[in-house]
mmCIF file of C-alpha atoms in Angstrom:
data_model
loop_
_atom_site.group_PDB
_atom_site.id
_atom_site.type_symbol
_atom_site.label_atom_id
_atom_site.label_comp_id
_atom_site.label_asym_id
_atom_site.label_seq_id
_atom_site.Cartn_x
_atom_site.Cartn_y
_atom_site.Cartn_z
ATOM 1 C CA UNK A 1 -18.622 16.153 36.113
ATOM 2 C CA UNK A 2 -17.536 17.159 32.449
ATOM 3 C CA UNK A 3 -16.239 14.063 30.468
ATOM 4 C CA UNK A 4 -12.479 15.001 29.065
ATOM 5 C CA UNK A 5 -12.645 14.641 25.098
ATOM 6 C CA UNK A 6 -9.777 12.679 24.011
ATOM 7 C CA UNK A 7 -7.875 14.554 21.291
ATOM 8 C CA UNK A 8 -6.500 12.215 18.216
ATOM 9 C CA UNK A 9 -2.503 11.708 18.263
ATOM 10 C CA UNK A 10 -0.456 13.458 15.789
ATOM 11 C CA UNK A 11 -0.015 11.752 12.981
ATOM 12 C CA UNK A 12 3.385 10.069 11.683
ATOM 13 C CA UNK A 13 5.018 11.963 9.112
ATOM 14 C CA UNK A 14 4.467 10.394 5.906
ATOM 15 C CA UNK A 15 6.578 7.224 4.978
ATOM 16 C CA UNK A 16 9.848 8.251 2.255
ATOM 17 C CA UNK A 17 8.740 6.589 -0.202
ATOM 18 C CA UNK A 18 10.536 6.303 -3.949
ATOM 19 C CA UNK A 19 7.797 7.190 -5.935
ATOM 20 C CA UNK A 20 3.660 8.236 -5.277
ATOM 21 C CA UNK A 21 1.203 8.211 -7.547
ATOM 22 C CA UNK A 22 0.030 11.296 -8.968
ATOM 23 C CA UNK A 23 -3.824 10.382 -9.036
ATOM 24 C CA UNK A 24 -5.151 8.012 -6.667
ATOM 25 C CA UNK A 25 -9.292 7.129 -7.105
ATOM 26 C CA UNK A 26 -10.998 5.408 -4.344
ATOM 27 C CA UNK A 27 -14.225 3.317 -4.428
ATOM 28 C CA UNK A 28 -15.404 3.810 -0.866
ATOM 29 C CA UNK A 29 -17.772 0.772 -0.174
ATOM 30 C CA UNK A 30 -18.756 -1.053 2.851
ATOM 31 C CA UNK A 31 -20.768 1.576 4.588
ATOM 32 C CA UNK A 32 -24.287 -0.548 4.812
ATOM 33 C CA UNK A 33 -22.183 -3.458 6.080
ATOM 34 C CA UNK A 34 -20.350 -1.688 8.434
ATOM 35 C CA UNK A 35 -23.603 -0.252 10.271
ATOM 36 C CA UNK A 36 -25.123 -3.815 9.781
ATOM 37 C CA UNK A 37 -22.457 -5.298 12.070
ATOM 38 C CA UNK A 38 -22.947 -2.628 14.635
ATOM 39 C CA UNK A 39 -26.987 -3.263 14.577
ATOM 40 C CA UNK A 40 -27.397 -0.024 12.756
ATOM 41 C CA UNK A 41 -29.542 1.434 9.986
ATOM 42 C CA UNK A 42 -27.675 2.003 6.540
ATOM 43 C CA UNK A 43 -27.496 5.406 7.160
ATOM 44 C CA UNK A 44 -25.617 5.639 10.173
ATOM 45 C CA UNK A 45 -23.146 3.989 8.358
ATOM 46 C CA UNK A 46 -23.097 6.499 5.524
ATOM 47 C CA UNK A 47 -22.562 8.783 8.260
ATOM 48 C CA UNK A 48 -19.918 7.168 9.694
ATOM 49 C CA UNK A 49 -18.196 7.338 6.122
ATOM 50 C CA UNK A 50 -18.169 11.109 5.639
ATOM 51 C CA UNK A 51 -16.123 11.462 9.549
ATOM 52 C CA UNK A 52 -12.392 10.199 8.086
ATOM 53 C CA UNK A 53 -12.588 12.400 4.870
ATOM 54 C CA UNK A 54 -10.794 15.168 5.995
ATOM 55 C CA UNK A 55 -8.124 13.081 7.850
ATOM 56 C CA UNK A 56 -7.973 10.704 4.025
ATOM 57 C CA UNK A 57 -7.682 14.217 2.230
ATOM 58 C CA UNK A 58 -4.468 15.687 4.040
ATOM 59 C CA UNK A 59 -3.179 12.475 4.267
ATOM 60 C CA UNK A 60 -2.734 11.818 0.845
ATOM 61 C CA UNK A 61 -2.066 15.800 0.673
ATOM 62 C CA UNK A 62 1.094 15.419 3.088
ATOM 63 C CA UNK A 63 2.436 12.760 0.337
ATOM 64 C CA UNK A 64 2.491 14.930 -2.156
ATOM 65 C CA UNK A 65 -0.410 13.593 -4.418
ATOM 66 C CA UNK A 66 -1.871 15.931 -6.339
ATOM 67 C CA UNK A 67 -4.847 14.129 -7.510
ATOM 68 C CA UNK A 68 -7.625 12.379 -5.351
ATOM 69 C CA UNK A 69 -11.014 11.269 -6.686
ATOM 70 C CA UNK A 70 -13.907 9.813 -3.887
ATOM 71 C CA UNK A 71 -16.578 7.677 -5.924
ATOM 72 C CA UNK A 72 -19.183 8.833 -3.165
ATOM 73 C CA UNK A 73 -22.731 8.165 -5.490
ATOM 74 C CA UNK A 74 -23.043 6.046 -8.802
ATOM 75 C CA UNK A 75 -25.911 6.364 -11.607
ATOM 76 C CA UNK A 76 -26.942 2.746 -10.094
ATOM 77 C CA UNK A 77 -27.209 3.839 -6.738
ATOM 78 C CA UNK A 78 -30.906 5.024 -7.600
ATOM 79 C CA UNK A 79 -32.817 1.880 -7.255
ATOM 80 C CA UNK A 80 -31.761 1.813 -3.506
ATOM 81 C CA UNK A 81 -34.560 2.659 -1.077
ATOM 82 C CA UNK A 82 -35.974 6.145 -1.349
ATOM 83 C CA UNK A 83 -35.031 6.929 2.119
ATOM 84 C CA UNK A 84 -31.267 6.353 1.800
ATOM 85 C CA UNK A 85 -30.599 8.207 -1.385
ATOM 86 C CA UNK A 86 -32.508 11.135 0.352
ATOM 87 C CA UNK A 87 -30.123 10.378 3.026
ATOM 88 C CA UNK A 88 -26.795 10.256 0.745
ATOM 89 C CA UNK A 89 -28.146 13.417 -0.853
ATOM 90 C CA UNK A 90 -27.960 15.420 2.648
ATOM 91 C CA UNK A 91 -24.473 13.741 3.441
ATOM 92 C CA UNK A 92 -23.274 15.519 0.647
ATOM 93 C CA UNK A 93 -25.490 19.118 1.363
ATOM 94 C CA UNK A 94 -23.691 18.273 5.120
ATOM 95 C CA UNK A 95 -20.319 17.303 4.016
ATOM 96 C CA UNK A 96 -20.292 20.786 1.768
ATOM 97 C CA UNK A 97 -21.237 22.601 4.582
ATOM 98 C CA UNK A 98 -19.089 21.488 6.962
ATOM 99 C CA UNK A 99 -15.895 21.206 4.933
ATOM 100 C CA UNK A 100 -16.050 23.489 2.409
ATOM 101 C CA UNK A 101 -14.043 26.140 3.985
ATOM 102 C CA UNK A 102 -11.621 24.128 5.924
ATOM 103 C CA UNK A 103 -10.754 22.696 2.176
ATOM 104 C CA UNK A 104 -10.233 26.472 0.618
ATOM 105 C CA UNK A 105 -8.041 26.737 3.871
ATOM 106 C CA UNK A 106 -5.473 24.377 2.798
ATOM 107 C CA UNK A 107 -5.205 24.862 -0.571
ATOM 108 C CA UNK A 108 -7.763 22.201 -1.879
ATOM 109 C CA UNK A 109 -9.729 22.318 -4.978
ATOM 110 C CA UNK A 110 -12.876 21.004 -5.318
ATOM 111 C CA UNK A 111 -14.243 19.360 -8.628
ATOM 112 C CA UNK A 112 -17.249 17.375 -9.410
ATOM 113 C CA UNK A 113 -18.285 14.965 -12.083
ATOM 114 C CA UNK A 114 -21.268 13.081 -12.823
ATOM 115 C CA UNK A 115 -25.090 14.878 -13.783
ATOM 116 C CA UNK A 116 -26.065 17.048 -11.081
ATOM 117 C CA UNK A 117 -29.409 17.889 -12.802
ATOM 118 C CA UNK A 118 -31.411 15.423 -10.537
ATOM 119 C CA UNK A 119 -30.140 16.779 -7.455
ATOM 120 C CA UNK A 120 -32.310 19.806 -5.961
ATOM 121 C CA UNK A 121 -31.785 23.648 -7.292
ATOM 122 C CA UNK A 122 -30.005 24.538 -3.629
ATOM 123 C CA UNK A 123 -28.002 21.421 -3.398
ATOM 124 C CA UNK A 124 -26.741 22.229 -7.222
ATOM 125 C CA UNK A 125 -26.145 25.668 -6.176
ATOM 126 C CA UNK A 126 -23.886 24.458 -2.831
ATOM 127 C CA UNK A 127 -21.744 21.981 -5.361
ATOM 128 C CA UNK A 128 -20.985 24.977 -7.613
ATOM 129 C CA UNK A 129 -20.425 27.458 -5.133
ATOM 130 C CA UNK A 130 -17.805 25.135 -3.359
ATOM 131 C CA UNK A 131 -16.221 24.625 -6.889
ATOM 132 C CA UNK A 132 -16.217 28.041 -7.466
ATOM 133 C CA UNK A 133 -14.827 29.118 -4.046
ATOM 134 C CA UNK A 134 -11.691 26.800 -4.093
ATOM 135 C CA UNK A 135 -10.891 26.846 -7.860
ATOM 136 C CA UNK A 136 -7.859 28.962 -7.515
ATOM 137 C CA UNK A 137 -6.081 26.281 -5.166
ATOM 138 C CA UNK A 138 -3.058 23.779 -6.194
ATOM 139 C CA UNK A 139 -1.945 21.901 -3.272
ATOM 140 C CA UNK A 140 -4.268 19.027 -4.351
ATOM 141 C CA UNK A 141 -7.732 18.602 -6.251
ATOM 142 C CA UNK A 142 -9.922 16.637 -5.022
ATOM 143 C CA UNK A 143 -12.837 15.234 -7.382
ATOM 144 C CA UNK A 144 -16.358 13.964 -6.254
ATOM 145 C CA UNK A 145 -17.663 11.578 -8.381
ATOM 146 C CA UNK A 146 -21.601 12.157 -7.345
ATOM 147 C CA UNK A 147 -24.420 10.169 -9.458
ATOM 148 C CA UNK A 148 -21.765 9.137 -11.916
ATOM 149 C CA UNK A 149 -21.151 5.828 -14.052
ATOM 150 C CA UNK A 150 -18.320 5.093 -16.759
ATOM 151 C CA UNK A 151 -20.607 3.260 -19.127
ATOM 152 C CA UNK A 152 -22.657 6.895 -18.974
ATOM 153 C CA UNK A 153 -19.557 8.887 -19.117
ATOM 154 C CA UNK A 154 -18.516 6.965 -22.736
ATOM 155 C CA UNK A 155 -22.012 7.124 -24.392
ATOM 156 C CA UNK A 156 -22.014 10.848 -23.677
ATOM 157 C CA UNK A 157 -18.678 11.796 -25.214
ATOM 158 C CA UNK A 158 -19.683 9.314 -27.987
ATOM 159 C CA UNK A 159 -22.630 11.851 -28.179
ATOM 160 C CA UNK A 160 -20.169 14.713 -28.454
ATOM 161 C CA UNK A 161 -18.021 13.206 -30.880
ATOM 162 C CA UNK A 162 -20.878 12.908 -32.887
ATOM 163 C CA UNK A 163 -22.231 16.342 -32.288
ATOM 164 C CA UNK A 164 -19.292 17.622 -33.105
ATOM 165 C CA UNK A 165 -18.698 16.256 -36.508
ATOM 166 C CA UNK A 166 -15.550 15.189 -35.809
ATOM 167 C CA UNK A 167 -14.582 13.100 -38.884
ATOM 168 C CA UNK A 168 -13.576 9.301 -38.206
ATOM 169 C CA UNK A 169 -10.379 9.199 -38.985
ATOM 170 C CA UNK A 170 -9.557 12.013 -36.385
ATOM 171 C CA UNK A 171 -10.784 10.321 -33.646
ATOM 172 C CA UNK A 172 -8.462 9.265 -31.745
ATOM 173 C CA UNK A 173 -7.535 8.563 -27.428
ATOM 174 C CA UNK A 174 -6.802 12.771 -27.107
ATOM 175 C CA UNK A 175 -9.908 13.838 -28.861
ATOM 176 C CA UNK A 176 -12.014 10.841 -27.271
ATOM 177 C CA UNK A 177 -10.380 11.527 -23.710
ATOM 178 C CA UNK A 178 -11.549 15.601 -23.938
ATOM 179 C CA UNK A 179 -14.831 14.584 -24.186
ATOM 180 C CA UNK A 180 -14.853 12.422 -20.786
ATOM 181 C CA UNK A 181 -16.250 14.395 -17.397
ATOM 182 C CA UNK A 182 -12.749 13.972 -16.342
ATOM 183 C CA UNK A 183 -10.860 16.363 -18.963
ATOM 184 C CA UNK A 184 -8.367 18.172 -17.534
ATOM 185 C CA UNK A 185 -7.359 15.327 -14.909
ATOM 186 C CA UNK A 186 -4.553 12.841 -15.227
ATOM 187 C CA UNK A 187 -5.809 9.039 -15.186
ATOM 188 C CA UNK A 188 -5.627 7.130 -11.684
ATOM 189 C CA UNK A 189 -2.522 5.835 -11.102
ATOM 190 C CA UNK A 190 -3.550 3.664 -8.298
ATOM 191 C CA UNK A 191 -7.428 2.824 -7.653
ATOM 192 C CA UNK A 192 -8.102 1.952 -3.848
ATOM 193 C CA UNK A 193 -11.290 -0.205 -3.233
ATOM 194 C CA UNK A 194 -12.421 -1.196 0.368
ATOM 195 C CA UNK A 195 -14.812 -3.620 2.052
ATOM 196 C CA UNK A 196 -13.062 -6.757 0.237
ATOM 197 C CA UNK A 197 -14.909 -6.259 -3.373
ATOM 198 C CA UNK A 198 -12.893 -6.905 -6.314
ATOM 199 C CA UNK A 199 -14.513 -4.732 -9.167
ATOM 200 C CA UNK A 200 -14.382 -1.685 -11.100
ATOM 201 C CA UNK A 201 -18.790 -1.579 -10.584
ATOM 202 C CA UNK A 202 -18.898 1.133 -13.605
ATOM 203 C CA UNK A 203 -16.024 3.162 -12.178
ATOM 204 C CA UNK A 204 -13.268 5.421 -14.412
ATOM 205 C CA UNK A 205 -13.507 2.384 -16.784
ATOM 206 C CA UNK A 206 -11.998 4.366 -19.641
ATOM 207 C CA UNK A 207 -9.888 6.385 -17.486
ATOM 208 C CA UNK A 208 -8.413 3.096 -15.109
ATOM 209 C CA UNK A 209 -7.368 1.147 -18.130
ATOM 210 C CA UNK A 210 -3.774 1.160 -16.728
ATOM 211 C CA UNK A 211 -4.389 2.085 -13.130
ATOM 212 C CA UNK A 212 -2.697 -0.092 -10.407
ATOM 213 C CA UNK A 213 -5.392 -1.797 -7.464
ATOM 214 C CA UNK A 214 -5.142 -2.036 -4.330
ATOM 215 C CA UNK A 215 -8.077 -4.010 -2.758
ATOM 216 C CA UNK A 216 -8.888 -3.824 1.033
ATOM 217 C CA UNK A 217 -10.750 -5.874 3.577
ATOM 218 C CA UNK A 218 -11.475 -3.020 5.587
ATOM 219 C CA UNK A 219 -14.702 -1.101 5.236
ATOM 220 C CA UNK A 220 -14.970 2.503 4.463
ATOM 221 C CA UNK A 221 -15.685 4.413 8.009
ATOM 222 C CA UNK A 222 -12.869 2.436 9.500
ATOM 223 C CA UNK A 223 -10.465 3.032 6.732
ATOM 224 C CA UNK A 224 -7.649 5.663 8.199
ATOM 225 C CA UNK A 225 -4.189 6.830 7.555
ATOM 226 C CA UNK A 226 -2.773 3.945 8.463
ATOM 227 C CA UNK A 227 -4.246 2.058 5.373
ATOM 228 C CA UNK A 228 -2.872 5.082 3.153
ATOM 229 C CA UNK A 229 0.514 4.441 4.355
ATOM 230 C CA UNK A 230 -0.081 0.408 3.456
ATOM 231 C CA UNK A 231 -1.046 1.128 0.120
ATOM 232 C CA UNK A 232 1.205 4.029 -1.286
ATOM 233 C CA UNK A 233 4.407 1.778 -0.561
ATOM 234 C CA UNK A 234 2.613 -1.451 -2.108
ATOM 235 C CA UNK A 235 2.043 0.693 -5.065
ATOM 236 C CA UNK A 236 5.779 2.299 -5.175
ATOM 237 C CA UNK A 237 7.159 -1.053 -5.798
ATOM 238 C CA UNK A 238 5.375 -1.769 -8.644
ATOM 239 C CA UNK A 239 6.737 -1.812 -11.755
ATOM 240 C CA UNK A 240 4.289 -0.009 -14.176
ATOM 241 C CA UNK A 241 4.712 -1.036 -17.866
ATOM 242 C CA UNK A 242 2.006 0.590 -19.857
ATOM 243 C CA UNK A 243 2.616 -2.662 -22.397
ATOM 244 C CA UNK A 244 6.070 -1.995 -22.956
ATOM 245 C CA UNK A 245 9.436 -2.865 -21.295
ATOM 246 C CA UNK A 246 11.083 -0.616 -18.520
ATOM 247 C CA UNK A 247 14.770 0.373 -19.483
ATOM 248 C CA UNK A 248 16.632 -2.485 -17.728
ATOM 249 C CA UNK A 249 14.311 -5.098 -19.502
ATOM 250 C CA UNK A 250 14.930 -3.804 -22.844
ATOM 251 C CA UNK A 251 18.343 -3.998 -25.533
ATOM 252 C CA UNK A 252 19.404 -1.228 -26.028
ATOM 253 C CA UNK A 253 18.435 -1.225 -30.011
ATOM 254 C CA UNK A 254 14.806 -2.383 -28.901
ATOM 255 C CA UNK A 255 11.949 -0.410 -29.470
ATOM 256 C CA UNK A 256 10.219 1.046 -32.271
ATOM 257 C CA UNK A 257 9.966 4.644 -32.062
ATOM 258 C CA UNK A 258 6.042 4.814 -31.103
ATOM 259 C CA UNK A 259 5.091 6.649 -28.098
ATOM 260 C CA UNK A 260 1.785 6.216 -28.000
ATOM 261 C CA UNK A 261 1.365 9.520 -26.555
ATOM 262 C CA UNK A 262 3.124 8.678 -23.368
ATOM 263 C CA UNK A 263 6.688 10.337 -22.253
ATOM 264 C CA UNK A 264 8.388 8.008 -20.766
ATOM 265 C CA UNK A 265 5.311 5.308 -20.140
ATOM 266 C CA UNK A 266 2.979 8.387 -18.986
ATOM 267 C CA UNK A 267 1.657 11.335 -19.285
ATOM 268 C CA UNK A 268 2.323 14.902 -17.717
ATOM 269 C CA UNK A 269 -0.353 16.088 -16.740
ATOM 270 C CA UNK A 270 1.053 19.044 -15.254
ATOM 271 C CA UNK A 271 0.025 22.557 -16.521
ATOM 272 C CA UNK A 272 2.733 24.227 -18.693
ATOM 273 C CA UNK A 273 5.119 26.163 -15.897
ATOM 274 C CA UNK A 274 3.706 24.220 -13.295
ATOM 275 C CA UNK A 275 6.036 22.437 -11.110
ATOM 276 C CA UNK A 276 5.751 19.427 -9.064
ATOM 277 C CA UNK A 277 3.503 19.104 -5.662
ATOM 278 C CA UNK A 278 5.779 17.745 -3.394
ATOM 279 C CA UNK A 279 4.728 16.584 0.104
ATOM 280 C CA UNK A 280 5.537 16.480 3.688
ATOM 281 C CA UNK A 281 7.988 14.054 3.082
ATOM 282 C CA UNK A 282 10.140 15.362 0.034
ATOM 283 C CA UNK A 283 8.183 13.445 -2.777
ATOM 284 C CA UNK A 284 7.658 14.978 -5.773
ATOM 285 C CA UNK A 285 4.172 13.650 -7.245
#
């Protein structure tokens, strides 16, 4: 007798919420651990993490944020066992293969950054053929950060810099931020870390310098849409200062004309003519 296959509920429309963030980045740890309670090998656990992606994607998607980066491989993660990066290295061959087209679908584009040289000729070609196949698409971008680290990311556009013979005194955050892997994207707004850790571990560390955290006890394959909808609320009543005052904190004759760059305490990021991404639920990101 065939065994029914219980379909997942609907999802609840998103929360209304005053305010998401435009970028969130999310350090998704916890995988070993989680197979290590379940008297698994590491891998199965890595596994595990690559099943709630899609469902984590159009979540954040449906509330209207416009940005999402996954830190799915760091330059460090090379001095673990031979067999497990071999492993991570077909998650991400699998994950391509398997989502690819359901991301083109609905609207998503794909980005990368980190070096891709190590990684095999076909696996190389699969990461730019993805990129290439979804590049047109504006409902959200979503960035894989694969064999990346921040400490990297600076020397190299310290490199540039350099290379470029950009005199001292012109260097400045906008010609220093063009030369980061990330050029083009806004910085987080709100950086997500599971499995309890408290650290950056070499993680948008130029890019996060004013990002809001949210840290999690829960580990990565088990976190859902219900920890998205704890999280984007925590961060919506924060009150984000980029060193400054808001308006209500401030006299009115305060201030002293520098803007640092920012409009109104950050930046738009948004191409010129392109309008907001709202979400399911009205937001505006």
């Amino acid at each position: 007798m065939a065994t029914a296959v219980r379909a997942r509920p609907e999802p609840p429309p998103p929360l209304p919420l005053p305010s998401v963030p435009a970028h969130v980045a999310i350090i998704m740890d916890g995988n070993g651990r989680w197979a290590s309670q379940r008297g698994r090998p590491r891998l199965y656990g890595h596994r595990a993490g690559t099943e709630n992606i899609r469902r984590v994607i159009e979540r954040f998607a449906d509330y209207g944020v416009g940005y999402l980066t996954l830190f799915a491989f760091s330059t460090e993660n090379w001095d673990r066992p031979r067999y497990e990066v071999r492993g991570l290295m077909a998650l991400l061959s699998r994950f391509l293969k398997r989502e690819t087209k359901h991301l083109h679908e609905n609207g998503i584009r794909l980005l990368h950054f980190g070096d891709l040289s190590p990684l095999s000729p076909a696996l190389q070609r699969q990461v730019h053929e993805a990129i290439e196949l979804t590049s047109a698409n504006d409902r959200m971008t979503l960035a894989i950060a694969f064999n990346y680290g921040g400490r990297a990311e600076i020397v190299e556009a310290v490199k540039r810099i350099v290379a470029d013979g950009v005199p001292a005194d012109q260097i400045d955050e906008e010609s220093f931020s063009s030369r980061l892997l990330t050029n083009g994207l806004p910085d987080p707004d709100l950086i997500i870390r599971t499995a309890g850790e408290m650290r950056l571990s070499n993680f948008l560390l130029w890019q996060g310098a004013y990002a809001e955290f949210c840290f999690l006890p829960v580990y990565w394959p088990d976190f859902d849409i219900e920890h998205i909808d704890e999280a984007l609320p925590v961060y919506s009543q924060r009150t984000r200062r980029f060193g400054g005052l808001v308006p209500h904190e401030a006299a009115p004759t305060q201030g002293n004309g520098h803007a640092n760059g920012r409009r109104n305490g950050r930046q738009d990021w948004r191409p010129s003519g392109q309008t907001a991404r709202t979400g399911r639920n009205g937001h505006s990101a």
